[in-house]
Coordinates of C-alpha atoms and ligand atoms in Angstrom, one line a residue:
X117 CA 28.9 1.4 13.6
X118 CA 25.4 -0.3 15.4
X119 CA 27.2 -2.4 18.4
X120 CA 23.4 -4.1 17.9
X121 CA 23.6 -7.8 16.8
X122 CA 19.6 -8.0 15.7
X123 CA 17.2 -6.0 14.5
X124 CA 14.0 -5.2 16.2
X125 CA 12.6 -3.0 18.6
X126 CA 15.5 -3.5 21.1
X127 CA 17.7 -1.3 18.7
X128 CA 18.4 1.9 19.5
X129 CA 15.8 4.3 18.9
X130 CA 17.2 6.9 17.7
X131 CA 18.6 8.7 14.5
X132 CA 22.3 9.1 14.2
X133 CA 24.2 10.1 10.9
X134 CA 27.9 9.2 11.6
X135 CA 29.1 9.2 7.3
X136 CA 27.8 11.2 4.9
X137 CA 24.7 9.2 3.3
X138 CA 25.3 6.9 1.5
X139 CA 28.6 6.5 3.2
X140 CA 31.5 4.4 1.8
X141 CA 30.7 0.7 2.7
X142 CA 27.1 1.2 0.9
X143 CA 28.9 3.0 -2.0
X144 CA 30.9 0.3 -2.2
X145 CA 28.1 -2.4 -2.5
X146 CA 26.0 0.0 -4.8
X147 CA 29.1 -0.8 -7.4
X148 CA 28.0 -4.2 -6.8
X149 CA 24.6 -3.9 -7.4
X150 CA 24.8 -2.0 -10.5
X151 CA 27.0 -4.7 -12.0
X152 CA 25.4 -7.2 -10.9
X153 CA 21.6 -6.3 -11.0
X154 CA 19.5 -4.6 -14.0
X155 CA 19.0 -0.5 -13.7
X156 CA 15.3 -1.6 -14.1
X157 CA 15.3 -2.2 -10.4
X158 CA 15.1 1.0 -9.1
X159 CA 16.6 2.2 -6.0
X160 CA 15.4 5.3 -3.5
X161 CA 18.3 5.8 -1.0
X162 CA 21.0 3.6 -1.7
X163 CA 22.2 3.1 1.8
X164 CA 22.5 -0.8 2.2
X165 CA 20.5 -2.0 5.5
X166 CA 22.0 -4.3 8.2
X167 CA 19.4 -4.1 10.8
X168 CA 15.7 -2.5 11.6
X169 CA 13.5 -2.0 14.4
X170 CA 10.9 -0.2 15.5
X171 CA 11.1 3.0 13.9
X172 CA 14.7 2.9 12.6
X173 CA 16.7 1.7 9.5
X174 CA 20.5 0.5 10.2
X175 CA 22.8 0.6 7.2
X176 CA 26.1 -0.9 6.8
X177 CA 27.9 2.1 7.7
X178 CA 26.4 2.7 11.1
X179 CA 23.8 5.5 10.4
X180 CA 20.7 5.0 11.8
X181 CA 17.7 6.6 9.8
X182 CA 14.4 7.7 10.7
X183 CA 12.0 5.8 8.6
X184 CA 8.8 7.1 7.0
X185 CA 8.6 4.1 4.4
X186 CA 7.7 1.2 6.5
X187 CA 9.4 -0.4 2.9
X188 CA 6.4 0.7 1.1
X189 CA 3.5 0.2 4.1
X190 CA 4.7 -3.4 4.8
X191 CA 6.5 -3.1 8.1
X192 CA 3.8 -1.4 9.9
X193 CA 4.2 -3.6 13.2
X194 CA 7.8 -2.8 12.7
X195 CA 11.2 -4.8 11.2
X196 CA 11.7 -8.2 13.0
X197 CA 8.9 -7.6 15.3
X198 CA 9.1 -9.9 18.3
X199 CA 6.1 -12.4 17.9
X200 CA 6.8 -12.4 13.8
X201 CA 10.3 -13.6 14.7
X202 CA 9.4 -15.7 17.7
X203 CA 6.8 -17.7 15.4
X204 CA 8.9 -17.3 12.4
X205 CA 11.8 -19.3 14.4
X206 CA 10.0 -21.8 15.6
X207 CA 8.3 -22.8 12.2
X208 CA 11.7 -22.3 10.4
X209 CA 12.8 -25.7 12.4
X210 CA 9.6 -27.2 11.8
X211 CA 9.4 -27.6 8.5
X212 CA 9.5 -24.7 5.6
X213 CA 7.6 -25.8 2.7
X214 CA 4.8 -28.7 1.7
X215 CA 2.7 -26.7 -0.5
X216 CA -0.6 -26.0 0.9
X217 CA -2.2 -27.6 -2.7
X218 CA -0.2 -30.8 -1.7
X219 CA -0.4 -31.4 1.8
X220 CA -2.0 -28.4 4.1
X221 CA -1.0 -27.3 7.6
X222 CA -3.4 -25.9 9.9
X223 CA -1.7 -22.1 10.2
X224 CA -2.7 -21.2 6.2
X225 CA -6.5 -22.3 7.4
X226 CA -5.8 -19.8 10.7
X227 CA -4.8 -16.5 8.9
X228 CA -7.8 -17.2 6.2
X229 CA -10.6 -17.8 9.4
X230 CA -9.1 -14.7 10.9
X231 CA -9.2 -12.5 7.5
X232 CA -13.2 -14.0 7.1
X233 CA -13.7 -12.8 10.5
X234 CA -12.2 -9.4 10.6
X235 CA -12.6 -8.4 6.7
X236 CA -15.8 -5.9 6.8
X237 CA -19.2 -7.4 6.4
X238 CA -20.5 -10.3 8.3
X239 CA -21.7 -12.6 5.2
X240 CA -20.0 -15.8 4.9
X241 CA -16.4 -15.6 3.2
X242 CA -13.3 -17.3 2.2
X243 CA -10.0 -16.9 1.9
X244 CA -7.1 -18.0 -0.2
X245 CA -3.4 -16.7 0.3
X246 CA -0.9 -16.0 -2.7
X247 CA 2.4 -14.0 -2.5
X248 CA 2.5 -10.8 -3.9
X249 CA 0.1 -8.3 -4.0
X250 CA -0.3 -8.0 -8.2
X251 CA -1.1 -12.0 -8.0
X252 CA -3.5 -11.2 -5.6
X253 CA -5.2 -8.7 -7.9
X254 CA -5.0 -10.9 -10.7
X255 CA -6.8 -13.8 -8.8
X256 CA -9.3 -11.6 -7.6
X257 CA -10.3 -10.5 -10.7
X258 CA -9.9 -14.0 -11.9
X259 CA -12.8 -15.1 -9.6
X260 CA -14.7 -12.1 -10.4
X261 CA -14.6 -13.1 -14.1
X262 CA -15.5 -16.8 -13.8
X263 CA -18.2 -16.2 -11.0
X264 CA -20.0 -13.4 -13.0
X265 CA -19.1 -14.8 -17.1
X266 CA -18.2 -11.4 -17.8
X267 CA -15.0 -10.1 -19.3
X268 CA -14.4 -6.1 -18.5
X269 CA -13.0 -4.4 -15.7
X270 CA -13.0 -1.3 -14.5
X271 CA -10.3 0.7 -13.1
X272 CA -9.8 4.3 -12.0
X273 CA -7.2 6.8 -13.0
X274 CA -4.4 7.4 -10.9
X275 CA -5.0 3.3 -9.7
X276 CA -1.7 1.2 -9.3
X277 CA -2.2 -2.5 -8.5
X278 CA 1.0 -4.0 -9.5
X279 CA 3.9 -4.7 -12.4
X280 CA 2.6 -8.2 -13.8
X281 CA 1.1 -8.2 -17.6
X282 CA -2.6 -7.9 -15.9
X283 CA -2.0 -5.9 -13.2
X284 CA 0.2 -3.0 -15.2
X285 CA -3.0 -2.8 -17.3
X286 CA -5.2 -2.3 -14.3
X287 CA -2.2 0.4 -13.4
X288 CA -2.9 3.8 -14.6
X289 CA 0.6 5.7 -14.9
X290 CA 2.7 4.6 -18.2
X291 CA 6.2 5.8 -16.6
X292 CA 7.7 4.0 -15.0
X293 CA 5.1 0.8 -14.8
X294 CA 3.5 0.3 -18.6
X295 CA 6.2 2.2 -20.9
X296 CA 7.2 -0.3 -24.0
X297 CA 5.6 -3.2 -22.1
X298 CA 3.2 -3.6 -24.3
X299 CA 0.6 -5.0 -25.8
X300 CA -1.7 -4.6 -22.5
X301 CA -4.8 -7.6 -21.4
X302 CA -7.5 -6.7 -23.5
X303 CA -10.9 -5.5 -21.4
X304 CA -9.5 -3.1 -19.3
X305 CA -11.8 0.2 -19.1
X306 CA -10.6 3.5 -16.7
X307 CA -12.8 5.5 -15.4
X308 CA -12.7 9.2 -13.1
X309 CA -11.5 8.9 -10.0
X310 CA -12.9 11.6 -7.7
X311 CA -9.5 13.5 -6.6
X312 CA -10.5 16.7 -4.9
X313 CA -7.5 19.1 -5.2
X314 CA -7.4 18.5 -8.9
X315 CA -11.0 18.0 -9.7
X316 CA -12.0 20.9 -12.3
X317 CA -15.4 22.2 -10.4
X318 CA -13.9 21.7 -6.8
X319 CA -13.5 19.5 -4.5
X320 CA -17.7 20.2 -3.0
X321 CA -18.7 18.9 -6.4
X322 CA -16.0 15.9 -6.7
X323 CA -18.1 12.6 -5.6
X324 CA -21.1 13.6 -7.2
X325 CA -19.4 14.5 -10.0
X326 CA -16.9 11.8 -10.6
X327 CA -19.4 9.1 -9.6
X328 CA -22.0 10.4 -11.9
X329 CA -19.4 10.4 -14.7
X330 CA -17.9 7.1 -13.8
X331 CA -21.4 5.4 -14.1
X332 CA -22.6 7.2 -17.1
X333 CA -19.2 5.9 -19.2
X334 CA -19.5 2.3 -17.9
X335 CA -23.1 2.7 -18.8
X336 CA -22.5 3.8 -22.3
X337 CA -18.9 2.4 -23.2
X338 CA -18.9 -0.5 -21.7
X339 CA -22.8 -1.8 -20.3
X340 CA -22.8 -2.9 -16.9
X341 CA -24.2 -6.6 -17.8
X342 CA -20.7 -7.1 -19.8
X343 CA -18.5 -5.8 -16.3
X344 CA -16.9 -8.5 -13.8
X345 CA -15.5 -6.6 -11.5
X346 CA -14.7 -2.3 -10.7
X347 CA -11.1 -2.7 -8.7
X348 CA -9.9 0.3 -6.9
X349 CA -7.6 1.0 -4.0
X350 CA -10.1 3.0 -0.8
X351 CA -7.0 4.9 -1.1
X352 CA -4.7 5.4 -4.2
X353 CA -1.5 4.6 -2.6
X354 CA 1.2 5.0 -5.8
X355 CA -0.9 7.4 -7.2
X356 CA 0.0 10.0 -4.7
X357 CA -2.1 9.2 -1.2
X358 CA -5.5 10.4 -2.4
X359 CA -8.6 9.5 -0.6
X360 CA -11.2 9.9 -3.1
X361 CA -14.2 12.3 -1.9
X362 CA -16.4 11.2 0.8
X363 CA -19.6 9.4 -1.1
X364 CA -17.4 8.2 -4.1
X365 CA -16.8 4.8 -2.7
X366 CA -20.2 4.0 -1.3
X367 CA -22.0 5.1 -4.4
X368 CA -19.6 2.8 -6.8
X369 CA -20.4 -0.1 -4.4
X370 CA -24.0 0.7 -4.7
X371 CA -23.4 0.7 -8.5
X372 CA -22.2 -3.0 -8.2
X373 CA -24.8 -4.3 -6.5
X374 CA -27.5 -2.7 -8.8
X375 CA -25.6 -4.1 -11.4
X376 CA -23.9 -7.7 -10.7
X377 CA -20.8 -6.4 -10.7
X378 CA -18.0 -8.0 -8.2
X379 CA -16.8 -4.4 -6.1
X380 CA -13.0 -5.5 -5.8
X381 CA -11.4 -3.0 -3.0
X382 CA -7.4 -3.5 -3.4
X383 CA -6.2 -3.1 0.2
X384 CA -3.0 -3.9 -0.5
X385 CA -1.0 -0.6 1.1
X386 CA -4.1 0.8 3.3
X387 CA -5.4 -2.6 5.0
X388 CA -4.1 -3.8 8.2
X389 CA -4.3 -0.6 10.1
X390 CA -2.5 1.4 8.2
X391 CA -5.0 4.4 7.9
X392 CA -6.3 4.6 11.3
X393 CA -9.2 1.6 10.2
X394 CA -8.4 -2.2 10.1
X395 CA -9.4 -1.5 6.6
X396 CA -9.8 1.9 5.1
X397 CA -12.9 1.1 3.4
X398 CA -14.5 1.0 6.6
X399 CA -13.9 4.9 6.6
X400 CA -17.1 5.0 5.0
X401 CA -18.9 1.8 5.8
X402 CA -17.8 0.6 2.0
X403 CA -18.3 -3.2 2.2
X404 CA -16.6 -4.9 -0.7
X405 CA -17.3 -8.5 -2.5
X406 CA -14.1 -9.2 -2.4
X407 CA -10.9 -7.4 -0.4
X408 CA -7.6 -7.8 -1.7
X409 CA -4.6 -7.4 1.0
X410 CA -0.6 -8.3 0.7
X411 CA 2.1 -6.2 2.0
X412 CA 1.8 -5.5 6.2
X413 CA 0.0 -8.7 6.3
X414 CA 3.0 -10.2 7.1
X415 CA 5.4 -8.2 8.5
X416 CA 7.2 -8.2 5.7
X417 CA 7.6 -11.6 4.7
X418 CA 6.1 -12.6 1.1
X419 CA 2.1 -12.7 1.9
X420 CA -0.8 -11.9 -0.1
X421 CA -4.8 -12.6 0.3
X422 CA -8.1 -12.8 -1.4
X423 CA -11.0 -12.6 0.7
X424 CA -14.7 -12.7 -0.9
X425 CA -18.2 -13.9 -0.7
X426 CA -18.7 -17.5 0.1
X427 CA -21.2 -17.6 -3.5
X428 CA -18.6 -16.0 -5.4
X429 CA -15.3 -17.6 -4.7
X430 CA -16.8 -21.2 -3.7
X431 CA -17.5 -21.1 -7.8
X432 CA -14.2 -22.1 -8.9
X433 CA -13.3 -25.3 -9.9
X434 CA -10.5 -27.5 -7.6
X435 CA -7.1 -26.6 -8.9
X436 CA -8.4 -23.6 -10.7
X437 CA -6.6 -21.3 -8.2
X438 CA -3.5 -21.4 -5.9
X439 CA 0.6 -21.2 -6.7
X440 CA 3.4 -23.1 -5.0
X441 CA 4.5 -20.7 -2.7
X442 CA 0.8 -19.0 -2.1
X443 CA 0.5 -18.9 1.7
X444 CA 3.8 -20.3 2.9
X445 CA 4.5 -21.4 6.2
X446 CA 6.7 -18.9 7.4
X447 CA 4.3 -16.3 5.8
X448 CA 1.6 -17.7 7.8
X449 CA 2.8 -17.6 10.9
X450 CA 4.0 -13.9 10.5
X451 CA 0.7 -13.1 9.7
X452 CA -0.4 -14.7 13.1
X453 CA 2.2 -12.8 15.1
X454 CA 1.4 -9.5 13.1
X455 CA -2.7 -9.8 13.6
X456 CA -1.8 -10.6 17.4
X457 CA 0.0 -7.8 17.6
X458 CA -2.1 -5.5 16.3
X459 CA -4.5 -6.7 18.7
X460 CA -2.5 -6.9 21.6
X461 CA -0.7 -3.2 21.0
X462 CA -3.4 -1.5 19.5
X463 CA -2.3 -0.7 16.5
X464 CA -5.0 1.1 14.7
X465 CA -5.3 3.5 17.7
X466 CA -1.5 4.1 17.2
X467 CA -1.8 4.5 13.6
X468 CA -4.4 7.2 14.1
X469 CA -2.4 9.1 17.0
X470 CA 0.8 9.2 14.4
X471 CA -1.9 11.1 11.8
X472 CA -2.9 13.4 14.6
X473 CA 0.7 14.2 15.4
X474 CA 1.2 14.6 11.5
X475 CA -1.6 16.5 10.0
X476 CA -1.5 19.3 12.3
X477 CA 2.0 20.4 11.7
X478 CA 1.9 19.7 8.3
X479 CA -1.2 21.7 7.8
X480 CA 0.7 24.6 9.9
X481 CA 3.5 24.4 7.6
X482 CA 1.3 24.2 4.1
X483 CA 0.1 27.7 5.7
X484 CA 3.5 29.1 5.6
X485 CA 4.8 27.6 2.6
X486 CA 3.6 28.1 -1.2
X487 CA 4.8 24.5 -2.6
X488 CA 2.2 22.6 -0.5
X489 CA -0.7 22.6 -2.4
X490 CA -2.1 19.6 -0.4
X491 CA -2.0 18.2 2.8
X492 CA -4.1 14.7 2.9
X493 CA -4.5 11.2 4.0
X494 CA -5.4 9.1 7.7
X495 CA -3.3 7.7 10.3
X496 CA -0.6 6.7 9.1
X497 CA -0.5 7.3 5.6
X498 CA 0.0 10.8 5.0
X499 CA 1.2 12.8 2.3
X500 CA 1.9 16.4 0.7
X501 CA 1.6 17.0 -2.4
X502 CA 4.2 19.9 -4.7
X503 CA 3.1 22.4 -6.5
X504 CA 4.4 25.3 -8.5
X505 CA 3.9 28.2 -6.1
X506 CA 0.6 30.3 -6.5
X507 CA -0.9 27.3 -9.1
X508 CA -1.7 23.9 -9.1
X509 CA 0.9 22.7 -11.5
X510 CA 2.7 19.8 -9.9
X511 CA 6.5 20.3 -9.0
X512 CA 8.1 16.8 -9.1
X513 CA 11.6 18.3 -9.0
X514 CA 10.9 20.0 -5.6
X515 CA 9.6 16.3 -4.3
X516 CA 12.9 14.7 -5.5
X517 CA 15.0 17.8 -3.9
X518 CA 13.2 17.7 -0.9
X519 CA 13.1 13.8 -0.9
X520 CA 17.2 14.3 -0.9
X521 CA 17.7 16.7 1.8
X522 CA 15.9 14.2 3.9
X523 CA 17.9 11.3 3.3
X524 CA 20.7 13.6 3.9
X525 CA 19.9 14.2 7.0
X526 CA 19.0 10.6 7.8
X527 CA 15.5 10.7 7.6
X528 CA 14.1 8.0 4.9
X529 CA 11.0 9.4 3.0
X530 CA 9.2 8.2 -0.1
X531 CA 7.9 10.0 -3.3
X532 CA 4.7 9.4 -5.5
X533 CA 2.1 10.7 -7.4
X534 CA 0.8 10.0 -11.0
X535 CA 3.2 13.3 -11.5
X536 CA 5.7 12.4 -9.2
X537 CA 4.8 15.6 -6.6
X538 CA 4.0 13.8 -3.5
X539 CA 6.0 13.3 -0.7
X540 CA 4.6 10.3 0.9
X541 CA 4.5 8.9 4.7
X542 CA 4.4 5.6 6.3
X543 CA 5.9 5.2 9.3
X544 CA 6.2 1.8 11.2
X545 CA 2.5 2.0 13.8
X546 CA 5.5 1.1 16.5
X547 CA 7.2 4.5 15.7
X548 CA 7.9 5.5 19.0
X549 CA 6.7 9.7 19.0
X550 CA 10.2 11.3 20.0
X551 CA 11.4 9.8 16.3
X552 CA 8.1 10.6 14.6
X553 CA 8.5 14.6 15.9
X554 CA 12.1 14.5 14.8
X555 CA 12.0 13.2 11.4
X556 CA 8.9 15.9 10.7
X557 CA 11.5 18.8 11.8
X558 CA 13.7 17.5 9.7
X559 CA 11.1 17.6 6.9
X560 CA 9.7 21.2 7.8
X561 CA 13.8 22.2 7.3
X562 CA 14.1 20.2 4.3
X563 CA 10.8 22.2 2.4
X564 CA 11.8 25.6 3.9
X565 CA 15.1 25.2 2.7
X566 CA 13.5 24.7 -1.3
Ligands
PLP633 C1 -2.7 -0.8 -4.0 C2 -1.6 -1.7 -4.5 N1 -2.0 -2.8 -5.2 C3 -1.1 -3.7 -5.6 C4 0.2 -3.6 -5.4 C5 1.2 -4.6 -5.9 O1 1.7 -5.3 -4.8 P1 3.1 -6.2 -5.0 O2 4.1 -5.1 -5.2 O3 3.2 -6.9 -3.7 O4 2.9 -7.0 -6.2 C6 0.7 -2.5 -4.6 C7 2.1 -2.3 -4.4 O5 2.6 -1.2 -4.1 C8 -0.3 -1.5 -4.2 O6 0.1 -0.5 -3.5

């Protein structure tokens, strides 16, 4: 058992398995959970957690795991990182809640100049803060509507921006997220999305291709004077890490502008560093209307944002947007200590060196081993994706196996995919190197041993 009496990056940084995994005491509150909590609520590795830090995972048996989840890209400047909890602490005792709508406080105002200023573009912009990433999504395309007059929006396959009644619609992948949910929000229109390993001419042909397409079915389904918004993520995060073909992006945007139409990027798991850019779209110059951003915005506490042109979102009427809770307090002054940090310990640098660390051997191993069929992503957000050896036919089961022999082993890894064949990576930025090489040996065993 962890002698360690908080989290953070003073834990120790290293992996240790001491019970099988999950060992007794989380077996023992797993019971709980399943009596007391609906199966609907999935769970990946039911180990239950006492502490984190850095680039570990504490449970309450004293095994210490390796982690590659970041709890789903949100922890990227690490669990209890020390300025989050230094200025969580300190506005804790202050004062918790007044509702930003009722009476405001000056650190909601802070993280939104700060998102205007390092957002890309350098038009004018504003911000306002909500609490999960879905109500984010839905507020963006809220504004988009109301702003523009228009009704449709465009998504792209494999797209996943949330669990909400609009947000599932926007979602592409009926299991788990849509199935018997039903009836969707109405205007909702899905389009190509340019996916090079799967795309039928190639992956040379794919942006052309897939843009081309894209436009041509908005054009004739649809008509781009009856569109609000096009929302896609730079990067489809649930839908198995891919980063659409170079060109894609930029020729949508230009679509938009031709057209009127609000280009909604959702940044929600690839902003804030996470793929080796502040913001992924700046990958490729991409500068959206409006960015949408939640999850390692705060470091873990409930934070979402929507930032956009000055014209657009300055349209709304007063009271038309907000929430309770949007922009909390505490959220607001994790967001401070995670932005500072990022600054102050280079964060994106660190996010590209894990890729480089990453890609390399993973390449080297999809060279020796048949079930890779794909290697991709940037920084840290990496992936392979399964397949059937000597085709392209996904192999989810492999993904789950190998997803098991991790945890195992103590090393805490994530699937995805729109066919569940992707094995995907997002370590903590502060993942210190020795525990980033360790955790892909124990991968490399876990796929040769399939
Ligand atoms: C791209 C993207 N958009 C939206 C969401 C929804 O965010 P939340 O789960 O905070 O509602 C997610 C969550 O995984 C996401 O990855």
């Amino acid at each position: 058992m962890s002698s360690a009496t908080h989290g953070g990056p003073s834990l120790p940084q290293e992996r240790r398995v001491v019970t099988e995994i999950p060992g007794p005491k989380s077996r023992e509150l797993f019971a709980r959970k399943r009596a007391a909590v609906p199966p609907g609520i999935g769970t990946t590795l039911p180990v239950f957690v006492t502490h984190a830090g850095g680039g570990v995972v504490v449970d309450a048996d004293g095994n210490s795991l390796i982690d590659f989840g970041s709890g789903i890209a949100v922890t990227s400047v690490g669990n209890a990182a020390p300025r989050v909890v230094e200025r969580v602490t300190r506005q804790v005792a202050d004062f918790t809640h007044t509702c930003f709508m009722v009476t405001p406080y000056e650190s909601y105002v802070r993280v939104c100049e700060k998102l205007n200023e390092i957002t890309p573009g350098d038009h004018e912009k504003r911000t306002f803060l909500l609490n999960s990433g879905a109500e984010a999504v839905e507020n963006a395309v809220k504004v988009a509507r109301h702003a523009t007059g228009r009704q449709a929006v465009v998504v792209f396959d494999h797209g996943y921006h949330g669990r909400t009644l609009l947000t599932m619609t926007l979602t592409a992948k009926n299991m788990p997220y849509k199935h018997r949910f039903g009836p969707f929000a109405p205007e909702v229109y899905r389009m190509p999305l340019a996916y090079p390993f799967r795309w039928p001419t190639g992956p040379e042909n794919c942006a052309e291709e897939a843009a081309a397409q894209a436009i041509d079915q908005i054009t004739k389904q649809i008509g781009p004077e009856n569109v609000a918004a096009v929302v896609i993520e730079p990067i489809a995060g649930e839908g198995g890490f891919i980063e659409p073909a170079k060109g894609f992006l930029p020729r949508l945007a230009e679509f938009c502008r031709e057209n009127g139409i609000v280009f909604i990027a959702d940044e929600v798991q690839t902003g804030f560093s996470r793929t080796g850019h502040l913001f992924a779209c700046e990958d490729e110059d991409v500068v959206p209307d409006i960015i949408v951003t939640a999850k390692g915005i705060a470091g873990g506490l409930p934070l979402s944002a929507v930032t956009g042109r000055a014209e657009i979102l300055d349209r709304v009427h007063v009271g038309g947007l907000g929430g309770t809770y949007g922009g909390n307090p505490l959220a607001c002054e994790a967001a401070l200590g995670v932005l500072e940090t990022i600054e102050a310990d280079d964060l994106t640098g660190r996010a590209r060196r894990i890729g480089e660390i990453m890609l390399p051997r993973l390449r080297a191993l999809a060279g020796k081993n048949p079930l890779i069929g794909d290697v991709r992503g940037r920084g840290a957000m990496i992936a392979v994706e399964l397949v059937v050896p000597g085709t392209r036919d996904p192999h989810p089961t492999a993904a789950g196996e190998i997803a098991g022999r991790c945890h195992a082993e103590g090393l805490l890894v994530l699937t995805a995919g729109t066919y569940g064949n992707v094995l995907r990576f997002l370590p903590p930025l502060v993942m210190p190197e020795h525990l980033l090489e360790e955790g892909l040996t124990i991968l490399e065993k876990a796929i040769g041993e399939v």
